[in-house]
Coordinates of C-alpha atoms in Angstrom, one line a residue:
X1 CA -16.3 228.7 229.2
X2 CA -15.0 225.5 227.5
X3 CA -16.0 226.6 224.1
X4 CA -14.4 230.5 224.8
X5 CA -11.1 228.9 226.0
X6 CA -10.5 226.8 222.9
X7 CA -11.2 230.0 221.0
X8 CA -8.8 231.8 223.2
X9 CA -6.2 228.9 223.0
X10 CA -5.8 228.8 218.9
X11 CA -5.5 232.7 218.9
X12 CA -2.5 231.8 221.4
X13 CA -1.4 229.0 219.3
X14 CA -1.1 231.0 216.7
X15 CA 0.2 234.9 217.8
X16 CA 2.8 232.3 219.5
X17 CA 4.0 230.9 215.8
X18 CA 3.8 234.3 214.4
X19 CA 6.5 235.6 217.3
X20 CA 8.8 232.6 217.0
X21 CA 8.7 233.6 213.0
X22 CA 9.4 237.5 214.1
X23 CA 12.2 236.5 216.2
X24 CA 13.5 233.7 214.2
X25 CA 14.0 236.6 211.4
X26 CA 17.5 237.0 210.1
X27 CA 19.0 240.3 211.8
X28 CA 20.0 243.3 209.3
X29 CA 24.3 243.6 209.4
X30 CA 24.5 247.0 210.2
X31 CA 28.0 246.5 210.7
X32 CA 28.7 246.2 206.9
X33 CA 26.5 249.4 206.7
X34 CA 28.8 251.1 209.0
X35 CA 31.7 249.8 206.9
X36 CA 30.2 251.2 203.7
X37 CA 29.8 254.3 205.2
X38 CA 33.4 254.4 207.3
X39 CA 35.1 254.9 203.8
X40 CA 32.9 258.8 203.7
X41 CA 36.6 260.1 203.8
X42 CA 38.5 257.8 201.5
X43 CA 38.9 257.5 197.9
X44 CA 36.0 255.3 197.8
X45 CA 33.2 257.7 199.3
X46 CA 30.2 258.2 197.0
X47 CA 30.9 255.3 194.7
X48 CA 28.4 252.4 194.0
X49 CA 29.6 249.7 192.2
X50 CA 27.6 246.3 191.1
X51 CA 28.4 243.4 189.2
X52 CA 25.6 240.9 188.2
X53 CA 23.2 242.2 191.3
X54 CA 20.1 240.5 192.0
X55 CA 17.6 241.7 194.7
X56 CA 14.8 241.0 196.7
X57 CA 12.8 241.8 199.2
X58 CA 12.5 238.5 201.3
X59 CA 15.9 236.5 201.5
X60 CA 13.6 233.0 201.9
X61 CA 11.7 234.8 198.2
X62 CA 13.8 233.5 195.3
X63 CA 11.2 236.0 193.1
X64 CA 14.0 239.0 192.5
X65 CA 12.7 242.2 191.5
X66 CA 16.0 243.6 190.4
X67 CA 18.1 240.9 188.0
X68 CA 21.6 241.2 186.7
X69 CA 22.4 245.0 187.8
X70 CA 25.7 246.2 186.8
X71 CA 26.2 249.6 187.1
X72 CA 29.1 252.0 188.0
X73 CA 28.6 255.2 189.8
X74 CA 31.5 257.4 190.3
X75 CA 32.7 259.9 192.7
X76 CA 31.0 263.3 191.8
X77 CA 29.1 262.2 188.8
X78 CA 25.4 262.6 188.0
X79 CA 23.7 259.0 186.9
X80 CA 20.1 259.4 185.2
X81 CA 17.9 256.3 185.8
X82 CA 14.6 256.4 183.4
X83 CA 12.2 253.8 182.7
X84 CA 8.3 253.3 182.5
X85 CA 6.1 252.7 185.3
X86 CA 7.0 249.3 187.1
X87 CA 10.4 248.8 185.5
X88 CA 11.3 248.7 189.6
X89 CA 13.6 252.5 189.3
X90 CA 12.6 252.9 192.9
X91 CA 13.5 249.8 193.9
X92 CA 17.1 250.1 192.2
X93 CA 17.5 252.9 194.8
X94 CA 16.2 250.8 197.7
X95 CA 19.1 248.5 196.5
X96 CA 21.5 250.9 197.1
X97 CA 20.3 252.3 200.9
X98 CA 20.3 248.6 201.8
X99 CA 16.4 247.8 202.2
X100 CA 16.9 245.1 200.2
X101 CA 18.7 241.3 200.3
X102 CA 21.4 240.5 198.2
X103 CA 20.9 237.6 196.4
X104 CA 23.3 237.1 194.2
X105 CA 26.1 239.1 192.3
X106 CA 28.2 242.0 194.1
X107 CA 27.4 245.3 195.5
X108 CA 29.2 248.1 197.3
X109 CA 28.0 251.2 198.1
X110 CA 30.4 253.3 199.7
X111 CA 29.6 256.2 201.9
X112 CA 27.1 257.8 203.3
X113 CA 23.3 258.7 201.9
X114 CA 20.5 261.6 201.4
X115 CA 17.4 260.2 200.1
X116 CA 14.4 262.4 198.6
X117 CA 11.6 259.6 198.3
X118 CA 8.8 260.1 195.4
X119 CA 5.8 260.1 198.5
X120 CA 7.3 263.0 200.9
X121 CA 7.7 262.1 203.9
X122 CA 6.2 265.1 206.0
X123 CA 5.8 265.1 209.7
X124 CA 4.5 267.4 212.4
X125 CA 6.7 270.2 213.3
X126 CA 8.0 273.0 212.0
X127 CA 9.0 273.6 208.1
X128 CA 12.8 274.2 209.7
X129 CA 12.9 271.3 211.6
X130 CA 11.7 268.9 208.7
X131 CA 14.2 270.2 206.5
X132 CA 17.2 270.2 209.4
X133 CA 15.3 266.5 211.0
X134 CA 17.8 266.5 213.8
X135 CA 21.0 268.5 212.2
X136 CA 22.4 271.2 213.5
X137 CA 21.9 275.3 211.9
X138 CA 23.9 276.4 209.8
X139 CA 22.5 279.6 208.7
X140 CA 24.6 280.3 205.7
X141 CA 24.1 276.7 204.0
X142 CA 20.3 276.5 205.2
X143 CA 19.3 280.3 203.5
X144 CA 21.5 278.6 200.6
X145 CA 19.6 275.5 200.3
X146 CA 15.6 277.3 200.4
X147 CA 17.0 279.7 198.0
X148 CA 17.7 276.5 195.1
X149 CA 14.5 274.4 196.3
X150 CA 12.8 277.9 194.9
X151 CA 11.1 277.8 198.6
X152 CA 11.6 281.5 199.9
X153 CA 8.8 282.9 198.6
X154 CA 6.4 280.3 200.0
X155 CA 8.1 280.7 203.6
X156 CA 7.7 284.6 203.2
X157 CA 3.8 284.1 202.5
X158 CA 3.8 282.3 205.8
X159 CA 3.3 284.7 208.9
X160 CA 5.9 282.8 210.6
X161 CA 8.0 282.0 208.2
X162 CA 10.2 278.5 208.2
X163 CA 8.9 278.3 212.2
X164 CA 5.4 277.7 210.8
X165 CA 3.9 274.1 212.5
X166 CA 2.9 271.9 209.6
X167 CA 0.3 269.2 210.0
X168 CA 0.9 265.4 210.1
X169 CA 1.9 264.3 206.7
X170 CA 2.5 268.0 205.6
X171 CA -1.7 268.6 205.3
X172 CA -1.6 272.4 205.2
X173 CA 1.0 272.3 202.5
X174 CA 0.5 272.0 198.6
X175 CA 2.2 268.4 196.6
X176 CA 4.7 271.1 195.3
X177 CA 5.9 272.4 198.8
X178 CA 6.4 268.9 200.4
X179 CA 8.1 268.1 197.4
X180 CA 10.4 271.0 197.9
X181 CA 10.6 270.5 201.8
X182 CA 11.6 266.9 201.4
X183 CA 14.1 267.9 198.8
X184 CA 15.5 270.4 200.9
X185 CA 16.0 268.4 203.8
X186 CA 17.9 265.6 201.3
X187 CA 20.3 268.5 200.1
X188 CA 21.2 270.4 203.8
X189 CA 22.7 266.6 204.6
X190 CA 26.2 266.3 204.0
X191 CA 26.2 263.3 202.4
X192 CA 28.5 261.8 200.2
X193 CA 25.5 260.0 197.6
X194 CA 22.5 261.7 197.0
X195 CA 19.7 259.3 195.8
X196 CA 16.5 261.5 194.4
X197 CA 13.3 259.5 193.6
X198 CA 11.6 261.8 191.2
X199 CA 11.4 264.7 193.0
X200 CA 11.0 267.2 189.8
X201 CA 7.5 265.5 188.9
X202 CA 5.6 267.3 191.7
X203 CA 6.6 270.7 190.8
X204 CA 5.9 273.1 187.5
X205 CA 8.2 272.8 185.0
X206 CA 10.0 276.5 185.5
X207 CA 10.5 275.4 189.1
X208 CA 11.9 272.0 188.0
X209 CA 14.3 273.4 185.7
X210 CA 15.3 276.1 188.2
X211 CA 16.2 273.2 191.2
X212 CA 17.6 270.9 188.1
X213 CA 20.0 274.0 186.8
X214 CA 20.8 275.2 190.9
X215 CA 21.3 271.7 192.3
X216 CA 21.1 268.4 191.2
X217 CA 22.6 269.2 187.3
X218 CA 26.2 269.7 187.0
X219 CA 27.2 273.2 187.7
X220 CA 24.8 272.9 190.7
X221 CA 25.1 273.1 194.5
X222 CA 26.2 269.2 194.5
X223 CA 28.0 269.0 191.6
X224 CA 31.0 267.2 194.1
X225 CA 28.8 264.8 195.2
X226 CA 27.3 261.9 193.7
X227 CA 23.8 261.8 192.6
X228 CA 21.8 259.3 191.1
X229 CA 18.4 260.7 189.6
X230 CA 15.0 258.8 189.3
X231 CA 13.1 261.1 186.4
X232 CA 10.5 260.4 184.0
X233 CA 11.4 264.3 182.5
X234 CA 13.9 263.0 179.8
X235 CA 14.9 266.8 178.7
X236 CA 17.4 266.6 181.9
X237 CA 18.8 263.1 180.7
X238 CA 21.1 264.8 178.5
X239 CA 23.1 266.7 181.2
X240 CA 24.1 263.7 182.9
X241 CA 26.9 261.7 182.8
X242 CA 25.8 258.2 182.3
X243 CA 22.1 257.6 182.3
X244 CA 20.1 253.7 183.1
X245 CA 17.3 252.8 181.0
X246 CA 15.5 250.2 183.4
X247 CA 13.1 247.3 182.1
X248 CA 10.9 245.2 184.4
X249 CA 14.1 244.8 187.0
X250 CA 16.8 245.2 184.5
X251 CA 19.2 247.4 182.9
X252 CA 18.2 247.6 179.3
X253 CA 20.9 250.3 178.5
X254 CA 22.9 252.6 180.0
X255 CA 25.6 254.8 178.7
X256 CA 25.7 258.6 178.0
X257 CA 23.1 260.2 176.4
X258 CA 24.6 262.2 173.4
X259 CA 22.1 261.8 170.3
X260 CA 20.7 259.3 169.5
X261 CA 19.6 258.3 166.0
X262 CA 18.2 255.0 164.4
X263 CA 18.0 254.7 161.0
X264 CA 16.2 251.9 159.3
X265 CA 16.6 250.9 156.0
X266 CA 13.5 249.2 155.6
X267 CA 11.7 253.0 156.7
X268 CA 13.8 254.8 153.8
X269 CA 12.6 252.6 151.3
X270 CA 9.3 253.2 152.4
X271 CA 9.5 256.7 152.7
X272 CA 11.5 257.3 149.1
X273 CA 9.0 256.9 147.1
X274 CA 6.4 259.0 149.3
X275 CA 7.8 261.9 149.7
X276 CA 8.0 262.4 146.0
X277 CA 4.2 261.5 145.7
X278 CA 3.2 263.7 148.2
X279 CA 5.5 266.5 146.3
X280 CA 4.0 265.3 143.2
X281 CA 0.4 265.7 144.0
X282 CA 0.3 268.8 145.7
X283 CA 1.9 270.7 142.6
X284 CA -1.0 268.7 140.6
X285 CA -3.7 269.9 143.0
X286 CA -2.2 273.5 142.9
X287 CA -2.1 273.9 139.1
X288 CA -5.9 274.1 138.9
X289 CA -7.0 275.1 142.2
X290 CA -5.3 278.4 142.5
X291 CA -6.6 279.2 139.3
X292 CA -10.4 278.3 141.2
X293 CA -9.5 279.9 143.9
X294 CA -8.6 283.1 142.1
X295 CA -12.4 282.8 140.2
X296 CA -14.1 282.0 143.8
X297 CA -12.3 285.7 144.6
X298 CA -13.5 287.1 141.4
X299 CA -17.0 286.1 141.2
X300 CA -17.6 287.1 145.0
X301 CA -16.8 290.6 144.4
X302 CA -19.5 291.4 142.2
X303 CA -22.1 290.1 144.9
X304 CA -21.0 292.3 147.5
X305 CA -20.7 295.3 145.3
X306 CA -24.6 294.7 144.2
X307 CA -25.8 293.9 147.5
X308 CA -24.1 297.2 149.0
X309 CA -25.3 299.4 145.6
X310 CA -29.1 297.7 145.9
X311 CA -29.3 299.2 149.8
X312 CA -28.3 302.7 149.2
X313 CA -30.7 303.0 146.3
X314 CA -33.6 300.5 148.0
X315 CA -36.4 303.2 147.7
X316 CA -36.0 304.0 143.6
X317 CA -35.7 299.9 143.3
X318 CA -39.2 300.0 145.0
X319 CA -40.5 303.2 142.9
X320 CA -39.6 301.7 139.6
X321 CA -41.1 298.1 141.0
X322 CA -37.4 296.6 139.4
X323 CA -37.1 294.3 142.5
X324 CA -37.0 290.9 139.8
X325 CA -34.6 292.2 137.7
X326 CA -32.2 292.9 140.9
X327 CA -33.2 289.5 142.3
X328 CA -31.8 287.4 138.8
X329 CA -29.2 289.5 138.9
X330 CA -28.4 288.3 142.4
X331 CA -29.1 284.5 141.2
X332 CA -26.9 285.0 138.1
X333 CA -23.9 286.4 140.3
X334 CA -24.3 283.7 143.5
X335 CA -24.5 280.7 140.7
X336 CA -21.4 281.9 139.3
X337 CA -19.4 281.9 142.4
X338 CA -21.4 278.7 143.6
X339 CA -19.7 277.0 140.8
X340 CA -16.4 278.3 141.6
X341 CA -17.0 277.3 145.0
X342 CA -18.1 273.7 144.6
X343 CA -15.2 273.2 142.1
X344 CA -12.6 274.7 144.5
X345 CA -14.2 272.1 147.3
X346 CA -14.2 269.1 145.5
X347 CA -10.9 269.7 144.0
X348 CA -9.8 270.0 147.5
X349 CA -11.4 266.5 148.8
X350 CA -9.9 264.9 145.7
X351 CA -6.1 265.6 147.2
X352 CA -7.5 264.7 150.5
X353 CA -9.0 261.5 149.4
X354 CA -5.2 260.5 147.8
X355 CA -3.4 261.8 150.7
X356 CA -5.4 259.5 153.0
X357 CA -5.3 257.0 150.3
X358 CA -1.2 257.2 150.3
X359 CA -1.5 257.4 154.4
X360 CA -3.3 254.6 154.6
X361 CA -1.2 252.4 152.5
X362 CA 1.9 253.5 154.6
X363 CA 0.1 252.4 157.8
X364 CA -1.0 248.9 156.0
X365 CA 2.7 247.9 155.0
X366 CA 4.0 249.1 158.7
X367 CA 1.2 246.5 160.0
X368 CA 2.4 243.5 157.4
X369 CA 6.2 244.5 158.4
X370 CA 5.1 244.2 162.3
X371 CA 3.5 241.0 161.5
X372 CA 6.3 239.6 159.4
X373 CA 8.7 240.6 162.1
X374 CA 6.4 239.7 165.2
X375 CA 9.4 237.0 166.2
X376 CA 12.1 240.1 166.5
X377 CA 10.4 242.8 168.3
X378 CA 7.8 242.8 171.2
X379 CA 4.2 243.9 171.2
X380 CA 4.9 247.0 173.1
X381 CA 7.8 248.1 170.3
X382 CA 5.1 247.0 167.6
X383 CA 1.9 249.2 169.0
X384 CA 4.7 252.2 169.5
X385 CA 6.3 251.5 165.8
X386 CA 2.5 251.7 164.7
X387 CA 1.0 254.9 167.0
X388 CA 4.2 256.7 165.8
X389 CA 3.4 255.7 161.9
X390 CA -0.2 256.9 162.1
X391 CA 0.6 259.7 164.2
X392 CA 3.5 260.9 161.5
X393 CA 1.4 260.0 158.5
X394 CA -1.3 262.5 159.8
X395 CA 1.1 265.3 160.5
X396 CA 2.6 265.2 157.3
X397 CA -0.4 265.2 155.2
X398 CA -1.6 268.1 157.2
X399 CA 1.5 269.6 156.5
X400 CA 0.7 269.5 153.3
X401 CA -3.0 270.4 153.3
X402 CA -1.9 273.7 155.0
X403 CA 0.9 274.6 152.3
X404 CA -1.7 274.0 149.4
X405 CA -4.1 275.9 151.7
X406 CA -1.7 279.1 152.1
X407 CA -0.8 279.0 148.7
X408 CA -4.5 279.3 147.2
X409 CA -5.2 282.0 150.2
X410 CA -1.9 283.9 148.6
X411 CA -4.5 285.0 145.7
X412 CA -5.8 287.8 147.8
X413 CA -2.7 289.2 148.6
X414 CA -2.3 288.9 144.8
X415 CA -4.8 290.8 144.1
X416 CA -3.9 294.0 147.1
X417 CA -0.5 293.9 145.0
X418 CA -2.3 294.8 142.0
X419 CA -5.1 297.1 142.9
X420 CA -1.7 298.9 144.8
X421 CA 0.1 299.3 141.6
X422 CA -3.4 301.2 139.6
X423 CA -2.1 304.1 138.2
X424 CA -4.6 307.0 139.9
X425 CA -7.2 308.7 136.7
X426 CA -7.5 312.0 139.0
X427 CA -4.8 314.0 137.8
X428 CA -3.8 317.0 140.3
X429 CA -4.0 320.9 138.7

């Protein structure tokens, strides 16, 4: 048993150090919580102000996730926060609940919270008491608040209605629905600051707009109360009142979000003189192949017209054995309009070939320009700048294909108009 006890006495040893660490831990102050919160009724409920705010998780961690926040929410307004993925949005929210240390800087959050986390949290009971969780009914507010989460007609489908029992974790329930549920239980709080973590992205876009217009925007159910938005959907960014463009733990911009245009000299110069070019070799192109297209029209028609004539009088072709005379006169009519054709196509790759020709050169002086410039902006702005060139370049020489393309198809109607205006050789008695 020597051998077993030893064993036995480092697992000791060491759950022993791990509980002195546990204890040793530095205790949460919920007493400046309750502070916070005790001014829900003064002139400072549902504001959040901080000044040069760094955060992190472990007070003994000197590795912050959130650096430098200074932001300024106040009372009643609606503050966008928008970023990409792991520019720490959800942990700017943590920030404000308290979850995580101080660091350095200032921070107050005044008042009390709702929180509608990105992963709903679901748990097993009733749809009514998850939204409620421990509140007390109020009908008129709680038929109020399932009417803007848009989730009376999923409760009517149910055969018991908001008393159906929901699994652990919301299993019997769509991503949509817990969305909704977890939304709803964040709005029937009466809370002064209302912190949503993306709740929109779950849901269809009708629906989103629908909660967005009833609720959270501002002529909705909590347009008194403060609301802080986490949202990759920027089309509701405009309706706020100051928005927070977040960058690997820090505030890249923030302001309101009016319109917002950049204009670059060094992209007008470029696009001057192409615009012009573009203009300039499509009424080239169109000079001669509208004229080919209008032959391709005319020498089809004759084809058709022998081919339907040949069938109806197939037995008197056979009597009179004229079957090689129809046949080169088949060959005659195709080779005409092959010619046609094939002129009409290759005139058609030959603007192609100079529109990708002009693209292409665009493109090239965008990648010397990045290049040049590497020292100024970063390699993400540099592969966007790029994507965005290549992606423009290709819409605009379609665009341009497709006008040249309508115009040469315009011959047909060309030619309705002036079978239409044929004066009739019947004359009525």
């Amino acid at each position: 048993f020597f051998p077993l006890s030893l064993e036995r006495l480092s697992e000791v040893i060491i759950s022993t150090r791990r509980i002195d660490e546990f204890m040793n831990l530095s205790k949460d102050d919920d007493s400046e919580k309750d502070t916070d919160n005790a001014h829900g009724k003064d002139e400072l409920a549902g504001t959040v102000l901080m000044n040069k705010a760094s955060f992190c998780w472990d007070a003994q961690n000197q590795s912050c996730l959130l650096k430098d926040i200074d932001i300024n929410v106040k009372q009643g307004s609606l503050v966008g926060v928008m970023g990409s993925i792991g520019s720490c949005k959800s942990s700017l929210l943590m920030a404000i609940l308290g979850e995580m240390k101080l660091s350095s800087g200032t921070s107050s959050c005044n008042g009390t919270f709702a929180y509608a986390s990105q992963t709903p949290w679901i748990f097993a009971d009733t749809i009514r008491e998850n939204i409620l969780f421990g509140k007390s009914l109020n009908p008129e507010r709680y038929a109020k608040v399932l009417q803007i989460c848009c989730l009376i007609p999923d409760i009517d489908s149910m055969v018991a209605g908001d008393l159906t029992v929901i699994g652990e974790k919301g299993v019997n329930l769509s991503g949509g629905q817990r969305a909704r549920v977890s939304l709803a239980r964040a709005i029937y709080d009466k809370a002064d600051i209302y912190l949503f973590d993306d709740p929109l992205a779950a849901v269809d876009s009708t629906v989103a707009q629908s909660i967005f217009e009833d609720c959270i925007g501002p002529d909705g159910f909590l347009k008194t109360k403060s609301r802080i938005l986490v949202t990759h959907q920027i089309e509701f960014l405009p309706k706020a009142d100051h928005c927070v463009l977040l960058d690997r733990g820090r505030i890249k911009g923030q302001g309101a979000v009016v319109i917002l245009g950049i204009i670059n000299p060094w992209v007008l110069f470029i696009l001057v003189p192409l615009v012009p070019s573009f203009i300039w070799i499509r009424r080239f192109f169109l000079k001669s192949s509208r004229q080919i297209k209008r032959l391709d029209s005319v020498t089809r028609s004759p084809i058709y017209a022998l081919f339907s004539s040949s069938l109806s009088g197939l037995v008197t072709i056979r009597a009179f054995k004229t079957e090689d005379n129809l046949i080169n006169s088949f060959i005659e009519r195709i080779d005409a309009n092959t010619r046609a054709w094939f002129e009409l196509n290759a005139g058609v790759r030959w603007f192609g070939l100079r529109l990708d020709l002009m693209t292409s050169a665009l493109t090239t002086l965008m990648a010397i320009l990045t290049v040049a410039l590497r020292h100024q902006i970063d390699a993400s702005s540099a592969a966007l700048g790029l994507m965005y060139c290549i992606t423009l370049s290709s819409m605009f020489q379609w665009a341009v294909r497709q006008s040249a393309e309508m115009e040469n198809h315009m011959t047909s109607a060309e030619r309705i108009t002036r079978c239409s205006c044929i004066t009739s050789l019947f004359v009525k008695e």
